[in-house]
Coordinates of C-alpha atoms in Angstrom, one line a residue:
Chain A
X1 CA -19.2 -9.5 -15.5
X2 CA -18.2 -6.8 -13.2
X3 CA -14.9 -5.0 -13.3
X4 CA -15.9 -2.7 -10.3
X5 CA -14.0 -3.0 -6.9
X6 CA -15.9 -2.8 -3.6
X7 CA -15.5 0.2 -1.3
X8 CA -13.4 -1.8 1.0
X9 CA -11.2 -3.1 -1.7
X10 CA -10.6 0.5 -2.9
X11 CA -9.8 1.6 0.8
X12 CA -7.2 -1.2 1.1
X13 CA -5.7 -0.1 -2.1
X14 CA -5.5 3.4 -1.2
X15 CA -4.1 2.6 2.3
X16 CA -1.3 0.4 0.7
X17 CA -0.7 3.3 -1.8
X18 CA -0.6 5.9 0.9
X19 CA 1.9 3.9 3.0
X20 CA 4.1 3.1 0.0
X21 CA 4.2 6.7 -1.4
X22 CA 4.7 8.4 2.1
X23 CA 6.7 6.1 4.0
X24 CA 8.3 3.1 2.1
X25 CA 9.7 5.2 -0.5
X26 CA 11.7 7.4 2.0
X27 CA 14.7 5.1 2.4
X28 CA 14.2 2.6 -0.4
X29 CA 17.4 3.3 -2.2
X30 CA 19.7 3.2 0.9
X31 CA 18.0 -0.1 2.0
X32 CA 18.6 -1.5 -1.5
X33 CA 22.2 -0.2 -1.6
X34 CA 23.2 -1.6 1.8
X35 CA 20.8 -4.6 2.0
X36 CA 19.2 -3.2 5.0
X37 CA 16.1 -5.2 6.3
X38 CA 13.0 -2.9 6.3
X39 CA 12.2 -3.6 10.1
X40 CA 10.3 -0.4 10.7
X41 CA 8.2 -1.0 7.7
X42 CA 7.5 -4.5 8.4
X43 CA 6.2 -3.5 12.0
X44 CA 4.3 -0.6 10.5
X45 CA 2.6 -2.8 7.9
X46 CA 1.8 -5.4 10.5
X47 CA 0.2 -2.7 12.7
X48 CA -2.0 -1.8 9.8
X49 CA -2.9 -5.5 9.2
X50 CA -1.2 -6.3 6.0
X51 CA 0.9 -9.2 7.5
X52 CA -2.1 -11.4 8.0
X53 CA -4.4 -9.9 5.5
X54 CA -6.3 -12.9 4.6
X55 CA -6.4 -14.8 7.7
X56 CA -9.6 -15.0 9.4
X57 CA -10.3 -12.4 12.3
X58 CA -10.9 -15.6 14.5
X59 CA -7.0 -15.9 14.3
X60 CA -6.3 -12.2 14.5
X61 CA -5.9 -11.7 10.9
X62 CA -7.7 -8.9 8.9
X63 CA -10.3 -11.3 6.9
X64 CA -9.7 -9.6 3.6
X65 CA -10.1 -11.4 0.2
X66 CA -7.5 -12.3 -2.3
X67 CA -8.5 -9.5 -4.5
X68 CA -7.7 -6.9 -1.7
X69 CA -4.4 -8.8 -1.4
X70 CA -3.4 -8.3 -4.9
X71 CA -4.3 -4.7 -4.8
X72 CA -2.1 -4.1 -1.8
X73 CA 0.8 -6.1 -3.1
X74 CA 0.7 -4.1 -6.3
X75 CA 0.9 -0.7 -4.5
X76 CA 3.7 -1.8 -2.1
X77 CA 5.5 -3.4 -4.9
X78 CA 5.5 -0.3 -7.1
X79 CA 7.8 1.1 -4.4
X80 CA 9.7 -1.6 -2.8
X81 CA 9.5 -5.3 -3.8
X82 CA 11.9 -6.3 -1.0
X83 CA 9.3 -5.3 1.4
X84 CA 6.5 -6.9 -0.4
X85 CA 8.2 -10.3 -0.7
X86 CA 8.4 -10.3 3.1
X87 CA 4.6 -9.7 3.2
X88 CA 3.9 -12.2 0.4
X89 CA 5.7 -15.0 2.0
X90 CA 4.1 -14.5 5.4
X91 CA 0.7 -14.1 4.0
X92 CA 0.4 -16.3 1.2
X93 CA 2.6 -19.2 1.9
X94 CA 3.0 -19.4 5.7
X95 CA -0.3 -18.0 7.1
X96 CA -2.4 -19.6 4.3
X97 CA -0.6 -23.0 4.7
X98 CA -1.2 -23.1 8.3
X99 CA -4.7 -21.7 8.1
X100 CA -5.9 -23.9 5.4
X101 CA -4.2 -27.4 6.6
X102 CA -3.2 -26.9 10.2
X103 CA -5.0 -28.2 13.3
X104 CA -6.8 -25.9 15.7
X105 CA -3.9 -26.2 18.2
X106 CA -1.2 -25.4 15.5
X107 CA -3.4 -22.4 14.5
X108 CA -3.7 -21.1 17.9
X109 CA 0.1 -21.5 18.8
X110 CA 1.6 -20.5 15.3
X111 CA -1.0 -18.8 13.2
X112 CA -2.2 -16.1 15.7
X113 CA 1.2 -14.3 16.2
X114 CA 2.0 -14.6 12.4
X115 CA -1.3 -13.1 11.4
X116 CA -0.7 -10.2 13.8
X117 CA 2.6 -9.7 12.3
X118 CA 4.4 -10.1 15.7
X119 CA 6.4 -12.9 14.2
X120 CA 7.4 -13.6 10.7
X121 CA 7.1 -17.0 9.0
X122 CA 9.4 -18.7 6.4
X123 CA 8.7 -21.3 3.9
X124 CA 11.6 -23.7 3.4
X125 CA 11.3 -25.7 0.3
X126 CA 14.3 -24.9 -2.0
X127 CA 17.5 -26.8 -1.5
X128 CA 21.0 -26.7 -3.0
X129 CA 20.0 -29.5 -5.4
X130 CA 16.1 -29.2 -5.3
X131 CA 14.7 -26.0 -6.5
X132 CA 12.2 -26.3 -9.3
X133 CA 12.5 -30.1 -8.9
X134 CA 10.6 -30.2 -5.4
X135 CA 10.3 -33.9 -5.5
X136 CA 14.1 -34.4 -5.0
X137 CA 14.2 -33.4 -1.3
X138 CA 17.4 -34.1 0.5
X139 CA 16.6 -32.8 4.0
X140 CA 15.3 -35.6 6.0
X141 CA 12.7 -35.9 8.7
X142 CA 13.4 -39.2 10.4
X143 CA 10.5 -40.8 12.3
X144 CA 11.6 -41.4 15.6
X145 CA 8.3 -42.4 17.1
X146 CA 7.3 -39.4 19.3
X147 CA 9.3 -36.7 17.2
X148 CA 11.1 -36.1 13.9
X149 CA 14.8 -35.7 13.5
X150 CA 15.4 -33.1 10.9
X151 CA 18.7 -32.9 8.9
X152 CA 19.7 -31.0 5.8
X153 CA 20.2 -27.7 4.3
X154 CA 17.6 -25.3 2.8
X155 CA 18.6 -22.5 0.3
X156 CA 17.4 -19.0 -0.7
X157 CA 15.0 -18.8 2.1
X158 CA 13.2 -15.5 2.4
X159 CA 12.8 -14.3 6.0
X160 CA 15.3 -17.0 6.8
X161 CA 16.9 -15.1 9.6
X162 CA 14.1 -13.1 10.8
X163 CA 11.4 -15.6 10.9
X164 CA 10.3 -17.2 14.1
X165 CA 8.3 -19.9 12.5
X166 CA 9.6 -22.2 9.8
X167 CA 7.4 -24.3 7.5
X168 CA 10.0 -27.0 6.5
X169 CA 9.5 -29.4 3.7
X170 CA 11.5 -32.7 4.3
X171 CA 11.6 -36.4 3.3
X172 CA 10.6 -39.1 5.7
X173 CA 10.1 -42.2 3.4
X174 CA 12.6 -41.9 0.5
X175 CA 11.3 -45.0 -0.8
X176 CA 7.9 -43.5 -1.3
X177 CA 9.3 -40.6 -3.4
X178 CA 7.2 -37.4 -3.2
X179 CA 4.5 -39.3 -1.2
X180 CA 7.0 -39.7 1.5
X181 CA 7.5 -36.0 2.1
X182 CA 6.2 -34.2 5.2
X183 CA 5.8 -30.6 6.2
X184 CA 6.8 -29.6 9.8
X185 CA 6.2 -26.5 11.9
X186 CA 9.7 -25.7 13.4
X187 CA 10.6 -23.0 15.9
X188 CA 13.5 -20.9 14.6
X189 CA 15.2 -21.1 18.2
X190 CA 15.2 -24.9 18.3
X191 CA 18.7 -26.4 19.1
X192 CA 20.6 -27.5 16.0
X193 CA 19.4 -24.7 13.7
X194 CA 22.2 -22.4 12.2
X195 CA 21.5 -19.8 9.7
X196 CA 23.9 -18.9 6.8
X197 CA 25.1 -15.5 6.0
X198 CA 22.8 -13.0 4.2
X199 CA 22.9 -13.6 0.5
X200 CA 24.3 -10.7 -1.4
X201 CA 21.7 -10.5 -4.3
X202 CA 21.4 -8.8 -7.5
X203 CA 18.0 -7.5 -6.7
X204 CA 15.4 -7.6 -3.7
X205 CA 18.5 -6.7 -1.7
X206 CA 16.8 -5.7 1.5
X207 CA 14.7 -8.9 1.9
X208 CA 16.3 -11.4 4.2
X209 CA 17.5 -14.3 2.2
X210 CA 19.5 -17.1 3.8
X211 CA 20.5 -20.7 4.0
X212 CA 19.2 -22.6 6.9
X213 CA 21.0 -25.8 8.3
X214 CA 19.4 -28.4 10.3
X215 CA 21.5 -30.7 12.4
X216 CA 19.6 -33.4 14.5
X217 CA 16.8 -31.0 15.1
X218 CA 14.0 -32.5 17.2
X219 CA 10.5 -31.6 16.1
X220 CA 7.4 -32.9 18.0
X221 CA 5.1 -35.1 16.0
X222 CA 2.2 -32.7 16.6
X223 CA 4.0 -30.1 14.5
X224 CA 3.4 -32.0 11.3
X225 CA 0.8 -30.5 9.2
X226 CA -1.8 -33.1 7.8
X227 CA -1.3 -36.8 7.4
X228 CA 1.9 -38.6 7.1
X229 CA 3.3 -37.8 3.6
X230 CA 1.1 -35.0 3.0
X231 CA 4.1 -32.4 2.6
X232 CA 4.5 -32.5 -1.2
X233 CA 1.0 -31.8 -1.8
X234 CA 0.8 -29.2 0.9
X235 CA 3.7 -27.4 -0.9
X236 CA 2.0 -27.6 -4.2
X237 CA -1.2 -26.4 -3.0
X238 CA 0.2 -23.5 -1.0
X239 CA 2.5 -22.4 -3.9
X240 CA -0.5 -22.2 -6.1
X241 CA -1.8 -19.3 -3.9
X242 CA 1.7 -18.1 -3.3
X243 CA 2.0 -17.6 -7.0
X244 CA -0.8 -14.9 -6.9
X245 CA 1.2 -12.9 -4.4
X246 CA 4.4 -13.0 -6.6
X247 CA 2.4 -12.3 -9.7
X248 CA 0.9 -9.2 -8.0
X249 CA 4.4 -8.3 -7.0
X250 CA 5.6 -8.4 -10.5
X251 CA 2.5 -6.5 -11.6
X252 CA 3.4 -3.8 -9.1
X253 CA 7.0 -3.6 -10.4
X254 CA 5.7 -3.2 -14.0
X255 CA 2.9 -0.7 -13.2
X256 CA 5.3 1.3 -11.0
X257 CA 8.0 1.5 -13.6
X258 CA 5.2 2.5 -16.0
X259 CA 4.1 5.2 -13.8
X260 CA 7.6 6.6 -13.5
X261 CA 8.1 6.4 -17.1
X262 CA 4.9 8.2 -18.1
X263 CA 5.9 11.1 -15.6
X264 CA 9.4 11.2 -17.0
X265 CA 8.4 11.2 -20.6
X266 CA 6.0 14.1 -20.1
X267 CA 8.8 16.1 -18.4
X268 CA 11.9 15.2 -20.2
X269 CA 12.4 17.3 -23.6
X270 CA 14.8 16.4 -26.6
X271 CA 14.6 18.0 -29.9
X272 CA 12.3 20.8 -28.6
X273 CA 9.4 18.6 -27.2
X274 CA 8.6 16.1 -24.5
X275 CA 10.0 12.8 -25.3
X276 CA 6.3 11.4 -24.7
X277 CA 5.6 13.2 -28.0
X278 CA 8.2 11.3 -30.0
X279 CA 6.3 8.4 -31.3
X280 CA 9.2 6.1 -30.5
X281 CA 8.5 6.6 -26.9
X282 CA 4.7 7.0 -27.0
X283 CA 4.3 3.6 -28.7
X284 CA 6.8 2.0 -26.1
X285 CA 4.5 3.5 -23.4
X286 CA 1.5 2.1 -25.2
X287 CA 2.9 -1.3 -25.3
X288 CA 4.0 -1.3 -21.7
X289 CA 0.5 -0.2 -20.6
X290 CA -1.2 -3.0 -22.5
X291 CA 1.1 -5.5 -20.9
X292 CA 0.6 -4.1 -17.4
X293 CA -3.2 -4.3 -17.9
X294 CA -3.1 -7.8 -19.2
X295 CA -0.9 -8.7 -16.2
X296 CA -3.3 -7.0 -13.9
X297 CA -6.4 -8.8 -15.4
X298 CA -4.7 -12.3 -15.0
X299 CA -3.8 -11.4 -11.4
X300 CA -7.3 -10.5 -10.5
X301 CA -8.8 -13.3 -12.3
X302 CA -6.7 -15.9 -10.3
X303 CA -7.6 -13.9 -6.9
X304 CA -11.3 -13.9 -7.9
X305 CA -11.2 -17.6 -8.5
X306 CA -9.6 -18.3 -5.2
X307 CA -12.1 -16.2 -3.4
X308 CA -15.0 -18.0 -5.0
X309 CA -13.7 -21.3 -4.0
X310 CA -12.9 -22.4 -7.5
X311 CA -10.0 -24.0 -8.8
X312 CA -7.2 -21.4 -9.5
X313 CA -3.9 -23.3 -10.0
X314 CA -4.0 -22.7 -13.8
X315 CA -4.9 -19.1 -13.7
X316 CA -2.3 -18.5 -10.9
X317 CA 0.4 -20.0 -13.1
X318 CA -0.5 -17.8 -15.9
X319 CA -0.6 -14.8 -13.8
X320 CA 2.7 -15.5 -12.3
X321 CA 4.2 -16.4 -15.9
X322 CA 2.9 -13.4 -17.5
X323 CA 3.3 -10.8 -14.8
X324 CA 6.9 -11.8 -14.2
X325 CA 7.7 -11.6 -17.9
X326 CA 6.0 -8.3 -18.2
X327 CA 7.9 -6.9 -15.1
X328 CA 11.3 -7.8 -16.8
X329 CA 10.2 -6.4 -20.0
X330 CA 8.6 -3.3 -18.7
X331 CA 11.2 -2.5 -16.2
X332 CA 13.9 -2.9 -19.0
X333 CA 12.0 -0.5 -21.3
X334 CA 11.5 1.8 -18.2
X335 CA 15.4 2.2 -18.0
X336 CA 15.5 2.6 -21.7
X337 CA 13.1 5.5 -21.7
X338 CA 15.0 7.1 -18.8
X339 CA 18.3 6.7 -20.7
X340 CA 21.2 7.6 -18.6
X341 CA 19.1 8.6 -15.7
X342 CA 17.6 5.3 -15.8
X343 CA 21.1 3.8 -15.2
X344 CA 21.7 5.5 -11.9
X345 CA 19.9 4.6 -8.6
X346 CA 18.3 8.0 -8.0
X347 CA 15.5 7.3 -10.6
X348 CA 14.5 4.0 -9.3
X349 CA 14.0 2.2 -12.4
X350 CA 17.3 0.4 -12.4
X351 CA 16.4 -1.3 -9.0
X352 CA 12.9 -2.3 -10.3
X353 CA 14.6 -3.9 -13.3
X354 CA 17.0 -5.9 -11.0
X355 CA 14.0 -6.7 -8.6
X356 CA 11.8 -7.8 -11.6
X357 CA 14.5 -10.6 -12.6
X358 CA 13.7 -12.4 -9.4
X359 CA 9.9 -12.7 -10.1
X360 CA 10.9 -15.0 -13.2
X361 CA 13.0 -17.2 -10.8
X362 CA 11.3 -17.7 -7.4
X363 CA 8.2 -19.3 -6.2
X364 CA 8.3 -21.3 -9.5
X365 CA 10.4 -20.2 -12.4
X366 CA 8.8 -19.0 -15.5
X367 CA 9.6 -22.4 -17.1
X368 CA 7.9 -24.2 -14.3
X369 CA 4.8 -22.0 -14.8
X370 CA 4.8 -23.0 -18.4
X371 CA 4.8 -26.6 -17.5
X372 CA 2.1 -26.1 -15.3
X373 CA 0.0 -24.3 -17.8
X374 CA 0.9 -26.6 -20.7
X375 CA 0.1 -29.8 -18.8
X376 CA -3.3 -28.4 -17.9
X377 CA -3.9 -27.2 -21.4
X378 CA -3.0 -30.6 -22.9
X379 CA -4.7 -32.7 -20.1
X380 CA -1.3 -34.3 -19.4
X381 CA -1.4 -34.9 -15.5
Chain B
X1 CA -15.0 15.8 25.0
X2 CA -16.9 15.4 21.7
X3 CA -15.3 16.9 18.7
X4 CA -16.7 17.6 15.0
X5 CA -14.2 17.6 12.3
X6 CA -15.4 19.1 9.1
X7 CA -14.1 17.3 6.0
X8 CA -14.1 18.4 2.2
X9 CA -14.0 15.8 -0.5
X10 CA -11.4 17.2 -3.0
X11 CA -9.7 15.8 -6.0
X12 CA -6.3 14.1 -5.4
X13 CA -3.6 16.8 -5.2
X14 CA -1.7 15.1 -8.0
X15 CA -4.8 15.5 -10.4
X16 CA -4.1 17.3 -13.6
X17 CA -7.0 19.9 -13.7
X18 CA -8.9 20.4 -16.9
X19 CA -11.8 22.7 -17.5
X20 CA -15.0 22.1 -19.3
X21 CA -15.6 24.1 -22.6
X22 CA -16.2 27.7 -21.8
X23 CA -13.8 27.5 -19.0
X24 CA -16.5 28.2 -16.3
X25 CA -16.5 24.8 -14.7
X26 CA -13.8 22.0 -13.8
X27 CA -13.9 18.8 -15.7
X28 CA -13.9 16.1 -13.1
X29 CA -13.9 13.1 -15.3
X30 CA -11.7 10.4 -14.0
X31 CA -10.6 12.4 -11.0
X32 CA -9.6 10.6 -7.8
X33 CA -11.1 11.9 -4.5
X34 CA -9.5 12.3 -1.2
X35 CA -10.1 14.0 2.2
X36 CA -8.8 17.6 2.0
X37 CA -5.2 17.2 3.3
X38 CA -5.7 20.0 5.9
X39 CA -8.9 18.2 7.1
X40 CA -7.2 14.9 7.2
X41 CA -4.4 16.4 9.5
X42 CA -7.3 17.8 11.8
X43 CA -8.9 14.4 11.8
X44 CA -5.6 12.7 12.6
X45 CA -5.0 15.1 15.5
X46 CA -8.5 14.4 16.9
X47 CA -7.8 10.5 16.6
X48 CA -4.5 10.9 18.5
X49 CA -6.4 12.7 21.2
X50 CA -9.0 10.0 21.4
X51 CA -6.4 7.4 21.6
X52 CA -4.6 9.4 24.4
X53 CA -8.2 9.4 26.2
X54 CA -9.0 13.0 26.3
X55 CA -11.6 12.8 23.6
X56 CA -14.6 10.7 23.8
X57 CA -16.3 11.0 20.2
X58 CA -15.4 12.2 16.9
X59 CA -18.0 12.9 14.2
X60 CA -17.0 13.8 10.8
X61 CA -19.2 16.1 8.7
X62 CA -19.2 17.0 5.0
X63 CA -21.5 18.8 2.6
X64 CA -21.7 16.5 -0.5
X65 CA -23.8 14.3 -2.5
X66 CA -23.7 10.5 -2.0
X67 CA -20.7 10.1 -4.4
X68 CA -18.5 11.5 -1.5
X69 CA -19.3 8.5 0.7
X70 CA -16.1 6.7 -0.1
X71 CA -14.2 9.7 1.3
X72 CA -16.5 9.6 4.3
X73 CA -15.9 5.9 4.8
X74 CA -12.2 6.5 4.8
X75 CA -12.6 9.0 7.6
X76 CA -14.5 6.5 9.6
X77 CA -11.9 3.7 8.7
X78 CA -9.1 6.1 10.0
X79 CA -10.7 6.4 13.3
X80 CA -13.8 8.7 13.4
X81 CA -16.8 7.3 15.2
X82 CA -19.6 8.4 13.2
X83 CA -20.3 10.6 10.1
X84 CA -22.9 13.2 8.9
X85 CA -23.4 14.0 5.3
X86 CA -25.2 17.0 4.5
X87 CA -27.0 16.1 1.2
X88 CA -26.2 19.2 -1.0
X89 CA -23.8 20.3 -3.6
X90 CA -21.9 23.2 -1.9
X91 CA -22.0 26.2 -4.4
X92 CA -19.6 28.3 -2.4
X93 CA -17.9 29.0 1.1
X94 CA -20.9 30.7 2.4
X95 CA -23.3 28.0 1.2
X96 CA -21.0 25.4 2.7
X97 CA -20.9 26.9 6.0
X98 CA -24.6 27.6 6.2
X99 CA -25.2 23.8 5.4
X100 CA -22.7 22.7 8.1
X101 CA -24.3 25.2 10.6
X102 CA -27.8 24.1 10.0
X103 CA -26.7 20.4 10.4
X104 CA -24.6 21.0 13.6
X105 CA -27.4 23.1 15.3
X106 CA -29.0 19.6 16.2
X107 CA -25.5 18.2 17.4
X108 CA -24.0 18.0 20.8
X109 CA -20.3 19.1 20.6
X110 CA -17.6 20.8 22.5
X111 CA -15.2 21.5 19.6
X112 CA -15.6 22.0 15.9
X113 CA -12.2 21.5 13.9
X114 CA -11.8 22.9 10.3
X115 CA -8.7 22.6 8.0
X116 CA -7.6 26.2 7.1
X117 CA -8.5 25.8 3.5
X118 CA -9.6 23.1 1.0
X119 CA -6.9 22.1 -1.5
X120 CA -9.3 22.7 -4.5
X121 CA -11.0 26.2 -4.1
X122 CA -8.5 27.5 -1.5
X123 CA -11.2 29.9 0.0
X124 CA -9.9 30.0 3.6
X125 CA -13.3 31.0 4.7
X126 CA -15.7 28.2 5.7
X127 CA -14.1 27.8 9.3
X128 CA -14.6 31.7 10.1
X129 CA -18.0 31.8 8.6
X130 CA -19.2 28.7 10.3
X131 CA -18.3 30.0 13.8
X132 CA -20.0 33.1 13.1
X133 CA -23.2 31.4 12.0
X134 CA -23.1 29.0 15.0
X135 CA -22.3 32.1 17.2
X136 CA -19.3 30.4 19.0
X137 CA -15.7 31.6 19.5
X138 CA -13.1 30.6 17.0
X139 CA -9.3 30.4 16.7
X140 CA -7.3 30.6 13.6
X141 CA -3.9 29.5 12.6
X142 CA -3.9 26.7 15.0
X143 CA -0.8 24.6 14.8
X144 CA -1.1 22.5 18.1
X145 CA -3.9 21.2 20.2
X146 CA -3.6 19.4 23.6
X147 CA -6.5 18.7 26.0
X148 CA -5.9 18.9 29.8
X149 CA -8.6 18.5 32.3
X150 CA -11.2 18.7 29.5
X151 CA -9.9 22.2 28.4
X152 CA -8.2 22.7 25.1
X153 CA -4.7 24.2 25.2
X154 CA -4.2 25.9 21.8
X155 CA -0.9 27.0 20.0
X156 CA -1.4 29.4 17.2
X157 CA 1.0 30.9 14.8
X158 CA 1.6 34.6 14.9
X159 CA 4.0 36.8 13.1
X160 CA 7.6 36.1 14.5
X161 CA 6.4 33.5 16.9
X162 CA 3.8 31.4 18.7
X163 CA 0.9 32.1 21.0
X164 CA -0.9 30.0 23.4
X165 CA -4.6 30.6 23.9
X166 CA -7.7 28.9 25.6
X167 CA -11.1 29.0 24.3
X168 CA -14.5 29.0 25.7
X169 CA -16.4 25.9 24.7
X170 CA -18.2 25.1 22.6
X171 CA -15.7 26.7 20.2
X172 CA -14.2 26.3 16.6
X173 CA -10.6 25.8 15.7
X174 CA -9.2 26.5 12.1
X175 CA -6.1 24.4 12.0
X176 CA -3.1 24.3 9.7
X177 CA 0.2 22.5 9.1
X178 CA 1.6 21.3 12.3
X179 CA -1.5 20.2 14.0
X180 CA -0.4 16.6 13.2
X181 CA 2.6 15.3 11.5
X182 CA 1.6 12.2 9.2
X183 CA -2.0 11.8 8.2
X184 CA -3.5 8.5 9.6
X185 CA -3.6 5.6 7.3
X186 CA -6.6 3.2 8.0
X187 CA -5.7 -0.1 9.3
X188 CA -7.5 -3.3 8.1
X189 CA -9.5 -3.5 11.4
X190 CA -10.5 0.2 10.8
X191 CA -11.6 -0.5 7.3
X192 CA -13.7 -3.5 8.6
X193 CA -15.3 -1.5 11.3
X194 CA -16.0 1.4 9.2
X195 CA -18.7 -0.9 7.5
X196 CA -20.9 -0.6 10.6
X197 CA -20.2 2.9 11.9
X198 CA -23.3 5.3 11.6
X199 CA -23.5 7.6 8.7
X200 CA -26.2 10.0 9.0
X201 CA -27.6 11.7 6.0
X202 CA -29.4 15.1 6.6
X203 CA -31.2 17.4 4.0
X204 CA -29.2 20.3 3.1
X205 CA -30.3 23.8 2.6
X206 CA -30.3 25.1 -0.9
X207 CA -28.8 28.2 -1.4
X208 CA -28.2 30.9 -4.0
X209 CA -24.4 31.3 -4.8
X210 CA -23.2 34.6 -3.6
X211 CA -20.2 34.2 -5.9
X212 CA -20.3 33.6 -9.7
X213 CA -17.3 32.0 -11.4
X214 CA -16.6 34.0 -14.5
X215 CA -13.8 32.2 -16.0
X216 CA -11.0 29.7 -15.0
X217 CA -7.5 30.0 -16.3
X218 CA -4.7 27.4 -16.0
X219 CA -1.5 28.6 -14.7
X220 CA 1.3 29.2 -17.2
X221 CA 3.4 26.2 -18.0
X222 CA 6.6 26.1 -16.0
X223 CA 9.5 27.1 -18.3
X224 CA 12.2 24.6 -18.6
X225 CA 15.2 24.7 -16.3
X226 CA 18.7 25.9 -17.5
X227 CA 21.7 24.4 -15.7
X228 CA 24.6 26.7 -15.6
X229 CA 28.0 25.4 -14.6
X230 CA 28.8 26.8 -11.0
X231 CA 32.0 28.3 -12.3
X232 CA 30.2 30.3 -15.0
X233 CA 28.9 33.2 -12.9
X234 CA 29.2 35.6 -15.9
X235 CA 26.7 33.4 -17.9
X236 CA 24.4 33.1 -14.8
X237 CA 24.4 36.9 -14.4
X238 CA 23.7 37.6 -18.1
X239 CA 20.7 35.0 -18.3
X240 CA 19.3 36.4 -15.1
X241 CA 19.5 39.9 -16.9
X242 CA 18.4 39.0 -20.4
X243 CA 16.0 36.0 -20.0
X244 CA 14.7 35.9 -16.5
X245 CA 14.9 39.8 -16.4
X246 CA 15.0 39.8 -12.7
X247 CA 18.3 41.9 -12.3

């Protein structure tokens, strides 16, 4: 048992912290208020190597481990979860999916620019009637011999407009149910693709969320990842890792809110003393700290298992579930500790509370994580 | 042109400083260590010049025990080519300068750059002492460094304006705010390459401290802020007179 990070992991954590605290913080409130995509920061983070952190250097990635990824995600999410979700989707869904399951040609063409961060990727699974129930895909990829003909609508797509590469999950053989689903690499500029308006969200307001519509989009056969019918398995495998990214994001929201609360509680005075010296606040902070530390341990355990090549689906579901619930609880308490100041934008915690809500919903709702955890626990699969 | 950047390993600037019983020593338990911010700006400028092609090699040097190596590796990850750690615990500014001077006598360099002060002990002394010990010219209060035709063009801050100077090489610059704007954050590639960059450890010179620390005292706690309505100038004047006692 060793709880020490390596020198490199600490350096990555510090680099992410420095970037977040010096740069990302600067216009975060304005970006949130006006739903402004953090273009400058995405570019800068790409130049630092954060957009393809875990991709092998062979494909222009940074070759870092999942533990480093968790550390970086936490630090960036302490300041701006809208930016960190862009990084999370590109890293742990799109780059991971292509690197793990793609062919050498697919990696050469699609992975390399994604790993360099020159292009962003998007993962298109959710549909108007298929969110948590990913088996009910209505989008079709009709087999036309040399190519697939793609038709349908995808919802809630992070990087939906800015991405240049889409990973689209679609049904080819409806009679086979989830075993008939495929995953296709689709160029954003292909004829027949239209992107809906930017979603006006409660939180994560500056991430780029859209619906994407496909009308008779031709996708070459060589753009299918894996065997015919591999799509559902691909999505589930990829989401297992994706959960670690979102869990680390939720952790960052919680730990960032805790840090802000500690600082505020040591400065703000009521009844002649700092509010931190009132037991009602001190105990609240203690409770928050324990939960943040628990969430951190779960995230790092899942990341460590993945780095060791061991099964991590159970651990990543636990990390995602617990960190998301903790993020919601801790950010809500942070607003409470800040009182009236917590309810205005200037003090950041209200934004963190709105952002935290989404971590309970996307990349598998908390209830879906409970299904994953309980099925594993009860051997029901 | 080869540049040496002197770096100091200091507590993070947000650290809440505590003292050991007796108030003669700082309690460093749990402290996060960073590159001294002025040295980090010096290093950033050296890296910018290297990227512009006017500097060939950057070496960072520090006087510290092995526990400072994460800070040194960060400097390498940021873009320095190699590092020297003088294995000693510096006891005062004189001793630090002496250790640096002894180590640099064996090195080839054109310019040495030192941050104006370290953010922990604020001595403002090492750069000047080091130049004297190395018997090389030095320029202080440097706010800008360009290199043209292998010659440094230096801007320094003087009372009421700026002064541009040149310096005979090898020389030493004591740099301050303005030398670089944003400290360099290491990239992943930099972090990976820092693994294999050379870090030389040389034996330090032990030296008796010329200065004895008698006592530390924490600054008084900031008093709480009173907000007075902008219309209520009478109360402002009264409080400035009776409480703040400044008028």
